[in-house]
mmCIF file of C-alpha atoms in Angstrom:
data_model
loop_
_atom_site.group_PDB
_atom_site.id
_atom_site.type_symbol
_atom_site.label_atom_id
_atom_site.label_comp_id
_atom_site.label_asym_id
_atom_site.label_seq_id
_atom_site.Cartn_x
_atom_site.Cartn_y
_atom_site.Cartn_z
ATOM 1 C CA UNK A 1 56.974 -24.206 -32.956
ATOM 2 C CA UNK A 2 53.986 -26.385 -33.672
ATOM 3 C CA UNK A 3 55.441 -28.901 -36.125
ATOM 4 C CA UNK A 4 58.110 -29.848 -33.870
ATOM 5 C CA UNK A 5 55.801 -31.572 -31.364
ATOM 6 C CA UNK A 6 55.235 -34.639 -33.454
ATOM 7 C CA UNK A 7 58.749 -35.031 -35.376
ATOM 8 C CA UNK A 8 62.341 -35.523 -34.673
ATOM 9 C CA UNK A 9 62.806 -32.493 -32.190
ATOM 10 C CA UNK A 10 61.221 -34.196 -29.164
ATOM 11 C CA UNK A 11 63.002 -37.397 -29.964
ATOM 12 C CA UNK A 12 66.365 -35.835 -30.131
ATOM 13 C CA UNK A 13 65.916 -33.996 -26.884
ATOM 14 C CA UNK A 14 64.624 -37.170 -25.256
ATOM 15 C CA UNK A 15 67.775 -39.068 -26.243
ATOM 16 C CA UNK A 16 69.630 -36.236 -24.445
ATOM 17 C CA UNK A 17 67.482 -36.141 -21.330
ATOM 18 C CA UNK A 18 70.271 -37.080 -19.092
ATOM 19 C CA UNK A 19 72.736 -34.957 -20.670
ATOM 20 C CA UNK A 20 71.432 -31.388 -20.223
ATOM 21 C CA UNK A 21 68.241 -31.412 -22.423
ATOM 22 C CA UNK A 22 66.436 -29.339 -19.898
ATOM 23 C CA UNK A 23 69.197 -26.616 -19.651
ATOM 24 C CA UNK A 24 69.112 -26.623 -23.530
ATOM 25 C CA UNK A 25 65.488 -25.606 -23.488
ATOM 26 C CA UNK A 26 66.236 -22.585 -21.440
ATOM 27 C CA UNK A 27 69.344 -21.667 -23.415
ATOM 28 C CA UNK A 28 67.774 -22.558 -26.841
ATOM 29 C CA UNK A 29 64.786 -20.063 -25.986
ATOM 30 C CA UNK A 30 67.294 -17.276 -25.038
ATOM 31 C CA UNK A 31 69.416 -17.769 -28.246
ATOM 32 C CA UNK A 32 66.426 -18.152 -30.345
ATOM 33 C CA UNK A 33 64.632 -15.298 -28.950
ATOM 34 C CA UNK A 34 67.756 -12.852 -29.442
ATOM 35 C CA UNK A 35 68.036 -14.011 -33.091
ATOM 36 C CA UNK A 36 64.294 -13.453 -33.569
ATOM 37 C CA UNK A 37 64.471 -9.923 -32.053
ATOM 38 C CA UNK A 38 67.652 -9.026 -34.137
ATOM 39 C CA UNK A 39 66.228 -10.303 -37.476
ATOM 40 C CA UNK A 40 62.708 -8.863 -37.178
ATOM 41 C CA UNK A 41 64.126 -5.470 -35.958
ATOM 42 C CA UNK A 42 66.477 -5.282 -38.914
ATOM 43 C CA UNK A 43 63.705 -6.250 -41.457
ATOM 44 C CA UNK A 44 61.451 -3.516 -40.065
ATOM 45 C CA UNK A 45 63.777 -0.953 -41.352
ATOM 46 C CA UNK A 46 62.943 -2.164 -44.956
ATOM 47 C CA UNK A 47 59.177 -2.312 -45.211
ATOM 48 C CA UNK A 48 57.953 -4.082 -48.316
ATOM 49 C CA UNK A 49 61.427 -5.543 -49.199
ATOM 50 C CA UNK A 50 62.451 -9.165 -48.880
ATOM 51 C CA UNK A 51 65.878 -10.294 -47.987
ATOM 52 C CA UNK A 52 67.166 -10.618 -51.655
ATOM 53 C CA UNK A 53 66.211 -6.864 -52.313
ATOM 54 C CA UNK A 54 67.782 -5.926 -49.041
ATOM 55 C CA UNK A 55 70.920 -7.551 -49.846
ATOM 56 C CA UNK A 56 71.164 -6.260 -53.431
ATOM 57 C CA UNK A 57 71.132 -2.756 -51.800
ATOM 58 C CA UNK A 58 74.097 -3.405 -49.567
ATOM 59 C CA UNK A 59 76.316 -6.323 -50.568
ATOM 60 C CA UNK A 60 78.198 -7.744 -53.662
ATOM 61 C CA UNK A 61 76.543 -10.232 -55.566
ATOM 62 C CA UNK A 62 79.279 -12.574 -54.912
ATOM 63 C CA UNK A 63 78.490 -12.497 -51.190
ATOM 64 C CA UNK A 64 74.807 -12.476 -51.009
ATOM 65 C CA UNK A 65 73.979 -15.022 -53.718
ATOM 66 C CA UNK A 66 75.854 -18.069 -52.168
ATOM 67 C CA UNK A 67 74.259 -16.994 -48.818
ATOM 68 C CA UNK A 68 70.768 -16.979 -50.114
ATOM 69 C CA UNK A 69 71.220 -20.091 -52.084
ATOM 70 C CA UNK A 70 72.487 -21.867 -48.888
ATOM 71 C CA UNK A 71 69.545 -20.759 -46.950
ATOM 72 C CA UNK A 72 67.278 -21.861 -49.794
ATOM 73 C CA UNK A 73 68.654 -25.278 -49.664
ATOM 74 C CA UNK A 74 68.365 -25.554 -45.998
ATOM 75 C CA UNK A 75 64.624 -24.447 -46.283
ATOM 76 C CA UNK A 76 64.056 -27.137 -49.019
ATOM 77 C CA UNK A 77 65.639 -29.781 -46.843
ATOM 78 C CA UNK A 78 63.627 -28.714 -43.809
ATOM 79 C CA UNK A 79 60.378 -29.032 -45.551
ATOM 80 C CA UNK A 80 61.468 -32.073 -47.279
ATOM 81 C CA UNK A 81 62.431 -33.835 -44.113
ATOM 82 C CA UNK A 82 59.157 -33.118 -42.496
ATOM 83 C CA UNK A 83 57.335 -34.518 -45.503
ATOM 84 C CA UNK A 84 59.202 -37.604 -45.410
ATOM 85 C CA UNK A 85 58.723 -37.982 -41.656
ATOM 86 C CA UNK A 86 54.987 -37.738 -42.036
ATOM 87 C CA UNK A 87 54.869 -40.051 -44.994
ATOM 88 C CA UNK A 88 56.344 -42.704 -42.840
ATOM 89 C CA UNK A 89 54.014 -41.992 -39.945
ATOM 90 C CA UNK A 90 50.834 -42.207 -42.262
ATOM 91 C CA UNK A 91 52.287 -45.425 -43.832
ATOM 92 C CA UNK A 92 52.802 -46.941 -40.402
ATOM 93 C CA UNK A 93 49.793 -45.833 -38.396
ATOM 94 C CA UNK A 94 46.887 -45.190 -40.899
ATOM 95 C CA UNK A 95 47.748 -47.045 -44.177
ATOM 96 C CA UNK A 96 50.313 -49.556 -43.936
ATOM 97 C CA UNK A 97 49.596 -51.228 -47.381
ATOM 98 C CA UNK A 98 50.434 -48.104 -49.232
ATOM 99 C CA UNK A 99 54.110 -47.546 -50.138
ATOM 100 C CA UNK A 100 55.691 -44.354 -48.738
ATOM 101 C CA UNK A 101 56.903 -43.290 -52.064
ATOM 102 C CA UNK A 102 53.183 -43.276 -53.206
ATOM 103 C CA UNK A 103 52.225 -41.013 -50.338
ATOM 104 C CA UNK A 104 55.088 -38.681 -50.881
ATOM 105 C CA UNK A 105 54.165 -38.368 -54.568
ATOM 106 C CA UNK A 106 50.777 -37.207 -53.526
ATOM 107 C CA UNK A 107 52.143 -34.852 -50.745
ATOM 108 C CA UNK A 108 54.633 -33.355 -53.207
ATOM 109 C CA UNK A 109 52.090 -32.554 -55.741
ATOM 110 C CA UNK A 110 49.834 -30.810 -53.192
ATOM 111 C CA UNK A 111 52.911 -28.944 -51.524
ATOM 112 C CA UNK A 112 54.298 -27.800 -54.873
ATOM 113 C CA UNK A 113 50.938 -26.434 -55.885
ATOM 114 C CA UNK A 114 50.798 -24.331 -52.741
ATOM 115 C CA UNK A 115 54.246 -23.150 -52.906
ATOM 116 C CA UNK A 116 53.980 -21.829 -56.284
ATOM 117 C CA UNK A 117 51.197 -19.355 -55.232
ATOM 118 C CA UNK A 118 51.863 -15.690 -54.308
ATOM 119 C CA UNK A 119 53.192 -14.825 -51.013
ATOM 120 C CA UNK A 120 49.816 -13.322 -49.932
ATOM 121 C CA UNK A 121 47.996 -16.406 -50.859
ATOM 122 C CA UNK A 122 50.312 -18.492 -48.732
ATOM 123 C CA UNK A 123 49.980 -16.267 -45.802
ATOM 124 C CA UNK A 124 46.188 -16.271 -45.956
ATOM 125 C CA UNK A 125 46.371 -20.124 -46.234
ATOM 126 C CA UNK A 126 48.693 -20.015 -43.113
ATOM 127 C CA UNK A 127 46.208 -17.826 -41.329
ATOM 128 C CA UNK A 128 43.157 -20.213 -42.016
ATOM 129 C CA UNK A 129 44.975 -23.328 -41.049
ATOM 130 C CA UNK A 130 46.376 -21.934 -37.874
ATOM 131 C CA UNK A 131 43.073 -20.482 -36.644
ATOM 132 C CA UNK A 132 41.371 -23.938 -37.264
ATOM 133 C CA UNK A 133 44.296 -25.837 -35.871
ATOM 134 C CA UNK A 134 45.647 -24.198 -32.866
ATOM 135 C CA UNK A 135 42.505 -24.580 -30.578
ATOM 136 C CA UNK A 136 42.474 -28.242 -31.393
ATOM 137 C CA UNK A 137 46.091 -28.454 -30.523
ATOM 138 C CA UNK A 138 45.829 -26.703 -27.187
ATOM 139 C CA UNK A 139 42.829 -29.079 -26.351
ATOM 140 C CA UNK A 140 44.892 -32.136 -27.029
ATOM 141 C CA UNK A 141 47.830 -30.828 -24.894
ATOM 142 C CA UNK A 142 45.416 -30.367 -22.148
ATOM 143 C CA UNK A 143 43.918 -33.952 -22.510
ATOM 144 C CA UNK A 144 47.557 -35.195 -22.466
ATOM 145 C CA UNK A 145 48.498 -33.318 -19.383
ATOM 146 C CA UNK A 146 45.408 -34.615 -17.565
ATOM 147 C CA UNK A 147 45.264 -38.244 -18.870
ATOM 148 C CA UNK A 148 45.404 -41.168 -16.258
ATOM 149 C CA UNK A 149 48.668 -42.404 -17.667
ATOM 150 C CA UNK A 150 50.521 -39.183 -16.863
ATOM 151 C CA UNK A 151 53.259 -40.033 -14.308
ATOM 152 C CA UNK A 152 54.433 -36.960 -12.402
ATOM 153 C CA UNK A 153 57.239 -38.791 -10.667
ATOM 154 C CA UNK A 154 58.776 -39.619 -14.063
ATOM 155 C CA UNK A 155 59.050 -35.909 -14.813
ATOM 156 C CA UNK A 156 60.546 -35.249 -11.276
ATOM 157 C CA UNK A 157 63.332 -37.721 -12.162
ATOM 158 C CA UNK A 158 64.376 -35.706 -15.235
ATOM 159 C CA UNK A 159 64.166 -32.427 -13.258
ATOM 160 C CA UNK A 160 67.286 -33.794 -11.136
ATOM 161 C CA UNK A 161 69.290 -33.205 -14.448
ATOM 162 C CA UNK A 162 68.287 -29.683 -14.946
ATOM 163 C CA UNK A 163 71.618 -28.034 -14.266
ATOM 164 C CA UNK A 164 73.659 -30.255 -16.443
ATOM 165 C CA UNK A 165 75.367 -28.350 -19.379
ATOM 166 C CA UNK A 166 73.757 -29.208 -22.658
ATOM 167 C CA UNK A 167 75.313 -30.859 -25.640
ATOM 168 C CA UNK A 168 75.545 -28.981 -28.907
ATOM 169 C CA UNK A 169 73.099 -31.208 -30.354
ATOM 170 C CA UNK A 170 70.287 -30.497 -27.954
ATOM 171 C CA UNK A 171 71.073 -26.802 -27.852
ATOM 172 C CA UNK A 172 70.963 -26.625 -31.636
ATOM 173 C CA UNK A 173 67.543 -28.508 -31.668
ATOM 174 C CA UNK A 174 66.095 -26.254 -28.927
ATOM 175 C CA UNK A 175 66.672 -23.221 -31.004
ATOM 176 C CA UNK A 176 64.877 -24.721 -34.182
ATOM 177 C CA UNK A 177 61.496 -23.978 -32.519
ATOM 178 C CA UNK A 178 62.078 -20.326 -33.369
ATOM 179 C CA UNK A 179 63.467 -20.288 -36.939
ATOM 180 C CA UNK A 180 60.035 -19.447 -38.352
ATOM 181 C CA UNK A 181 61.221 -15.776 -38.181
ATOM 182 C CA UNK A 182 63.491 -16.425 -41.065
ATOM 183 C CA UNK A 183 60.545 -16.839 -43.365
ATOM 184 C CA UNK A 184 59.944 -13.159 -43.070
ATOM 185 C CA UNK A 185 63.021 -12.945 -45.468
ATOM 186 C CA UNK A 186 60.315 -13.324 -48.328
ATOM 187 C CA UNK A 187 56.944 -12.516 -46.474
ATOM 188 C CA UNK A 188 58.186 -8.948 -45.426
ATOM 189 C CA UNK A 189 57.367 -8.030 -49.051
ATOM 190 C CA UNK A 190 53.762 -8.182 -48.207
ATOM 191 C CA UNK A 191 54.022 -5.846 -45.171
ATOM 192 C CA UNK A 192 54.511 -2.487 -46.665
ATOM 193 C CA UNK A 193 53.076 -0.326 -43.907
ATOM 194 C CA UNK A 194 54.395 -2.193 -40.768
ATOM 195 C CA UNK A 195 56.790 -0.488 -38.540
ATOM 196 C CA UNK A 196 56.576 -2.753 -35.582
ATOM 197 C CA UNK A 197 55.465 -6.327 -34.602
ATOM 198 C CA UNK A 198 52.924 -6.338 -31.913
ATOM 199 C CA UNK A 199 53.117 -8.962 -29.134
ATOM 200 C CA UNK A 200 56.486 -10.194 -30.150
ATOM 201 C CA UNK A 201 57.368 -10.685 -26.549
ATOM 202 C CA UNK A 202 54.956 -13.486 -26.490
ATOM 203 C CA UNK A 203 57.015 -15.630 -28.855
ATOM 204 C CA UNK A 204 59.876 -16.638 -26.161
ATOM 205 C CA UNK A 205 56.920 -17.624 -23.953
ATOM 206 C CA UNK A 206 54.958 -19.887 -26.345
ATOM 207 C CA UNK A 207 58.267 -21.233 -27.809
ATOM 208 C CA UNK A 208 59.452 -22.327 -24.282
ATOM 209 C CA UNK A 209 56.026 -23.664 -23.372
ATOM 210 C CA UNK A 210 55.922 -25.625 -26.688
ATOM 211 C CA UNK A 211 59.399 -27.045 -26.024
ATOM 212 C CA UNK A 212 58.631 -27.983 -22.433
ATOM 213 C CA UNK A 213 55.476 -29.651 -23.224
ATOM 214 C CA UNK A 214 56.890 -31.638 -26.166
ATOM 215 C CA UNK A 215 59.685 -32.801 -23.976
ATOM 216 C CA UNK A 216 57.832 -33.513 -20.682
ATOM 217 C CA UNK A 217 54.514 -34.924 -21.802
ATOM 218 C CA UNK A 218 56.113 -38.014 -23.592
ATOM 219 C CA UNK A 219 58.300 -38.675 -20.561
ATOM 220 C CA UNK A 220 55.331 -38.395 -18.167
ATOM 221 C CA UNK A 221 53.322 -40.715 -20.255
ATOM 222 C CA UNK A 222 55.529 -43.369 -21.467
ATOM 223 C CA UNK A 223 58.116 -43.427 -18.682
ATOM 224 C CA UNK A 224 61.597 -42.046 -17.982
ATOM 225 C CA UNK A 225 63.370 -44.909 -19.587
ATOM 226 C CA UNK A 226 60.450 -46.462 -21.689
ATOM 227 C CA UNK A 227 60.250 -43.206 -23.829
ATOM 228 C CA UNK A 228 63.395 -44.088 -25.357
ATOM 229 C CA UNK A 229 61.844 -47.327 -27.094
ATOM 230 C CA UNK A 230 59.478 -45.299 -29.567
ATOM 231 C CA UNK A 231 60.594 -43.944 -32.905
ATOM 232 C CA UNK A 232 57.720 -41.374 -33.256
ATOM 233 C CA UNK A 233 57.464 -40.394 -29.884
ATOM 234 C CA UNK A 234 54.485 -38.212 -29.854
ATOM 235 C CA UNK A 235 52.371 -40.378 -31.959
ATOM 236 C CA UNK A 236 52.875 -43.160 -29.314
ATOM 237 C CA UNK A 237 52.109 -40.679 -26.644
ATOM 238 C CA UNK A 238 48.796 -39.703 -28.416
ATOM 239 C CA UNK A 239 47.863 -43.465 -28.697
ATOM 240 C CA UNK A 240 48.239 -43.775 -25.036
ATOM 241 C CA UNK A 241 45.501 -41.139 -24.421
ATOM 242 C CA UNK A 242 41.754 -41.866 -24.475
ATOM 243 C CA UNK A 243 38.668 -39.782 -24.343
ATOM 244 C CA UNK A 244 34.971 -40.574 -24.541
ATOM 245 C CA UNK A 245 33.507 -37.983 -27.081
ATOM 246 C CA UNK A 246 30.699 -39.293 -29.370
ATOM 247 C CA UNK A 247 32.718 -41.628 -31.933
ATOM 248 C CA UNK A 248 36.051 -40.430 -30.886
ATOM 249 C CA UNK A 249 37.866 -42.924 -28.678
ATOM 250 C CA UNK A 250 41.693 -42.438 -29.142
ATOM 251 C CA UNK A 251 43.425 -39.042 -29.463
ATOM 252 C CA UNK A 252 45.859 -40.313 -32.047
ATOM 253 C CA UNK A 253 43.260 -40.071 -34.943
ATOM 254 C CA UNK A 254 42.548 -36.454 -34.205
ATOM 255 C CA UNK A 255 46.200 -35.878 -33.705
ATOM 256 C CA UNK A 256 47.342 -37.233 -36.974
ATOM 257 C CA UNK A 257 44.552 -35.324 -38.959
ATOM 258 C CA UNK A 258 45.718 -32.082 -37.201
ATOM 259 C CA UNK A 259 49.400 -32.576 -38.028
ATOM 260 C CA UNK A 260 48.538 -33.546 -41.556
ATOM 261 C CA UNK A 261 47.254 -30.107 -42.194
ATOM 262 C CA UNK A 262 50.072 -28.421 -40.229
ATOM 263 C CA UNK A 263 52.703 -30.570 -42.153
ATOM 264 C CA UNK A 264 51.281 -29.445 -45.482
ATOM 265 C CA UNK A 265 51.300 -25.801 -44.344
ATOM 266 C CA UNK A 266 54.950 -25.976 -42.880
ATOM 267 C CA UNK A 267 56.254 -27.567 -46.061
ATOM 268 C CA UNK A 268 54.323 -25.290 -48.377
ATOM 269 C CA UNK A 269 55.862 -22.222 -46.492
ATOM 270 C CA UNK A 270 59.292 -23.382 -46.493
ATOM 271 C CA UNK A 271 59.332 -24.379 -50.088
ATOM 272 C CA UNK A 272 57.621 -21.099 -51.095
ATOM 273 C CA UNK A 273 60.310 -19.239 -49.388
ATOM 274 C CA UNK A 274 63.172 -21.180 -50.940
ATOM 275 C CA UNK A 275 61.806 -21.207 -54.495
ATOM 276 C CA UNK A 276 61.102 -17.281 -54.269
ATOM 277 C CA UNK A 277 64.684 -16.847 -52.815
ATOM 278 C CA UNK A 278 66.291 -18.833 -55.518
ATOM 279 C CA UNK A 279 64.377 -17.142 -58.378
ATOM 280 C CA UNK A 280 65.096 -13.617 -56.644
ATOM 281 C CA UNK A 281 68.821 -14.309 -56.858
ATOM 282 C CA UNK A 282 68.826 -14.500 -60.750
ATOM 283 C CA UNK A 283 65.771 -12.246 -61.511
ATOM 284 C CA UNK A 284 65.967 -8.622 -62.145
ATOM 285 C CA UNK A 285 61.993 -8.118 -62.032
ATOM 286 C CA UNK A 286 60.346 -6.548 -59.224
ATOM 287 C CA UNK A 287 58.515 -9.181 -56.898
ATOM 288 C CA UNK A 288 54.790 -9.075 -57.155
ATOM 289 C CA UNK A 289 53.099 -10.121 -53.994
ATOM 290 C CA UNK A 290 49.456 -10.068 -55.217
ATOM 291 C CA UNK A 291 49.803 -12.695 -57.951
ATOM 292 C CA UNK A 292 51.845 -15.659 -59.001
ATOM 293 C CA UNK A 293 55.377 -14.175 -59.789
ATOM 294 C CA UNK A 294 57.842 -16.000 -61.924
ATOM 295 C CA UNK A 295 55.923 -19.340 -61.778
ATOM 296 C CA UNK A 296 58.298 -21.217 -64.133
ATOM 297 C CA UNK A 297 61.467 -20.773 -61.843
ATOM 298 C CA UNK A 298 59.272 -21.717 -58.868
ATOM 299 C CA UNK A 299 57.760 -24.648 -60.462
ATOM 300 C CA UNK A 300 61.268 -26.004 -61.734
ATOM 301 C CA UNK A 301 63.058 -25.721 -58.241
ATOM 302 C CA UNK A 302 59.979 -27.200 -56.363
ATOM 303 C CA UNK A 303 59.599 -29.942 -59.027
ATOM 304 C CA UNK A 304 63.310 -30.942 -58.803
ATOM 305 C CA UNK A 305 63.213 -30.878 -54.991
ATOM 306 C CA UNK A 306 59.989 -32.960 -55.106
ATOM 307 C CA UNK A 307 61.641 -35.466 -57.164
ATOM 308 C CA UNK A 308 64.687 -35.758 -54.910
ATOM 309 C CA UNK A 309 62.547 -36.125 -51.925
ATOM 310 C CA UNK A 310 60.473 -38.865 -53.422
ATOM 311 C CA UNK A 311 63.684 -40.638 -54.242
ATOM 312 C CA UNK A 312 65.309 -40.074 -50.770
ATOM 313 C CA UNK A 313 62.057 -41.320 -49.076
ATOM 314 C CA UNK A 314 62.010 -44.483 -50.907
ATOM 315 C CA UNK A 315 65.557 -45.289 -50.149
ATOM 316 C CA UNK A 316 65.889 -44.154 -46.413
ATOM 317 C CA UNK A 317 64.778 -46.115 -43.456
ATOM 318 C CA UNK A 318 63.227 -44.569 -40.305
ATOM 319 C CA UNK A 319 66.658 -44.771 -38.359
ATOM 320 C CA UNK A 320 68.509 -43.350 -41.464
ATOM 321 C CA UNK A 321 66.038 -40.406 -41.600
ATOM 322 C CA UNK A 322 66.406 -39.653 -37.783
ATOM 323 C CA UNK A 323 70.302 -39.448 -38.284
ATOM 324 C CA UNK A 324 69.982 -37.222 -41.226
ATOM 325 C CA UNK A 325 67.522 -34.993 -39.504
ATOM 326 C CA UNK A 326 69.772 -34.739 -36.493
ATOM 327 C CA UNK A 327 72.908 -33.819 -38.620
ATOM 328 C CA UNK A 328 70.675 -31.110 -40.403
ATOM 329 C CA UNK A 329 69.616 -29.585 -37.192
ATOM 330 C CA UNK A 330 73.015 -29.722 -35.686
ATOM 331 C CA UNK A 331 74.646 -27.905 -38.717
ATOM 332 C CA UNK A 332 71.917 -25.344 -39.169
ATOM 333 C CA UNK A 333 72.331 -23.177 -36.113
ATOM 334 C CA UNK A 334 75.705 -21.464 -37.099
ATOM 335 C CA UNK A 335 74.320 -20.759 -40.643
ATOM 336 C CA UNK A 336 71.216 -19.105 -39.047
ATOM 337 C CA UNK A 337 73.259 -17.075 -36.863
ATOM 338 C CA UNK A 338 75.528 -15.971 -39.809
ATOM 339 C CA UNK A 339 72.382 -14.961 -41.812
ATOM 340 C CA UNK A 340 70.856 -12.976 -39.045
ATOM 341 C CA UNK A 341 74.079 -11.324 -38.127
ATOM 342 C CA UNK A 342 74.578 -10.271 -41.761
ATOM 343 C CA UNK A 343 70.958 -8.786 -42.016
ATOM 344 C CA UNK A 344 71.576 -6.970 -38.635
ATOM 345 C CA UNK A 345 74.933 -5.403 -39.763
ATOM 346 C CA UNK A 346 73.388 -4.320 -43.010
ATOM 347 C CA UNK A 347 70.477 -2.611 -41.414
ATOM 348 C CA UNK A 348 73.025 -0.902 -38.854
ATOM 349 C CA UNK A 349 74.968 0.403 -41.910
ATOM 350 C CA UNK A 350 71.893 1.819 -43.398
ATOM 351 C CA UNK A 351 71.179 3.835 -40.242
ATOM 352 C CA UNK A 352 74.492 5.409 -40.219
ATOM 353 C CA UNK A 353 74.117 6.378 -43.994
#
């Protein structure tokens, strides 16, 4: 939910603003919430087990291995695209003289080190980063809503297109704010005594709120038509916001620092889940969540993906990256639905047994 407020999700929704983007926010929240509830409810029936262990109990190897490998590839791609996007942002706004592949190399080294840690270590890191980052994020959103450049009339113009049916692209992108539940496919191993998830009903509210803010604030700040002229929409929005607190004059520097930490966290989590899933497909050992488990397979998979990301980052331009990101988001929704329904059906079969 948090990472999509700076990268390609707002830009894709903004390009579809006259083609049912607002309705896609509503339907995307509904679809994403249903998938979230189905997936988490199914995993709660298997405390302390990850998705590879669950599938091994109920499905043939020829069915679950390709499905898990496909999910791992998607997770690696999701983290890699975020990393490339942020390397472009840092190269453009903070350090233009440094080539993007140098930044990517440094980012990949840090992310790979984090992704190879145990699941509990990654969870503790996520907890610390989010506790430090979310209050600052809410403060920045509040400043964006109350800044002098906010034009309410521009938002009212977009509201006239509320009841237009959304395109598949905008609908797929809207559901992307909720796919974090899929990471429980590995992190569920760390929850051995959990039978329910408290405050799960807040996720649709937070998700819809984040989607609405990340869509409306750039339009109100940059203009109904002018918003389409910017590549990194939210960075340009942050540049337009000023505040007079001590040595801080522009919000954009706080914004980039905040999302540097969140980018590292997001990529670390996705690559950890992907590498653990791949190693679980071929390992017969019981996973160990309290220490580094099977570090060699994880290091190999993360290293190969890191080299690929550095190569692609040095070859792709910003427009090319946007097209690749759009394609990945559009094709991901059916795969997510297939994975969730498979887990749900497997859990229902267990109840009957």
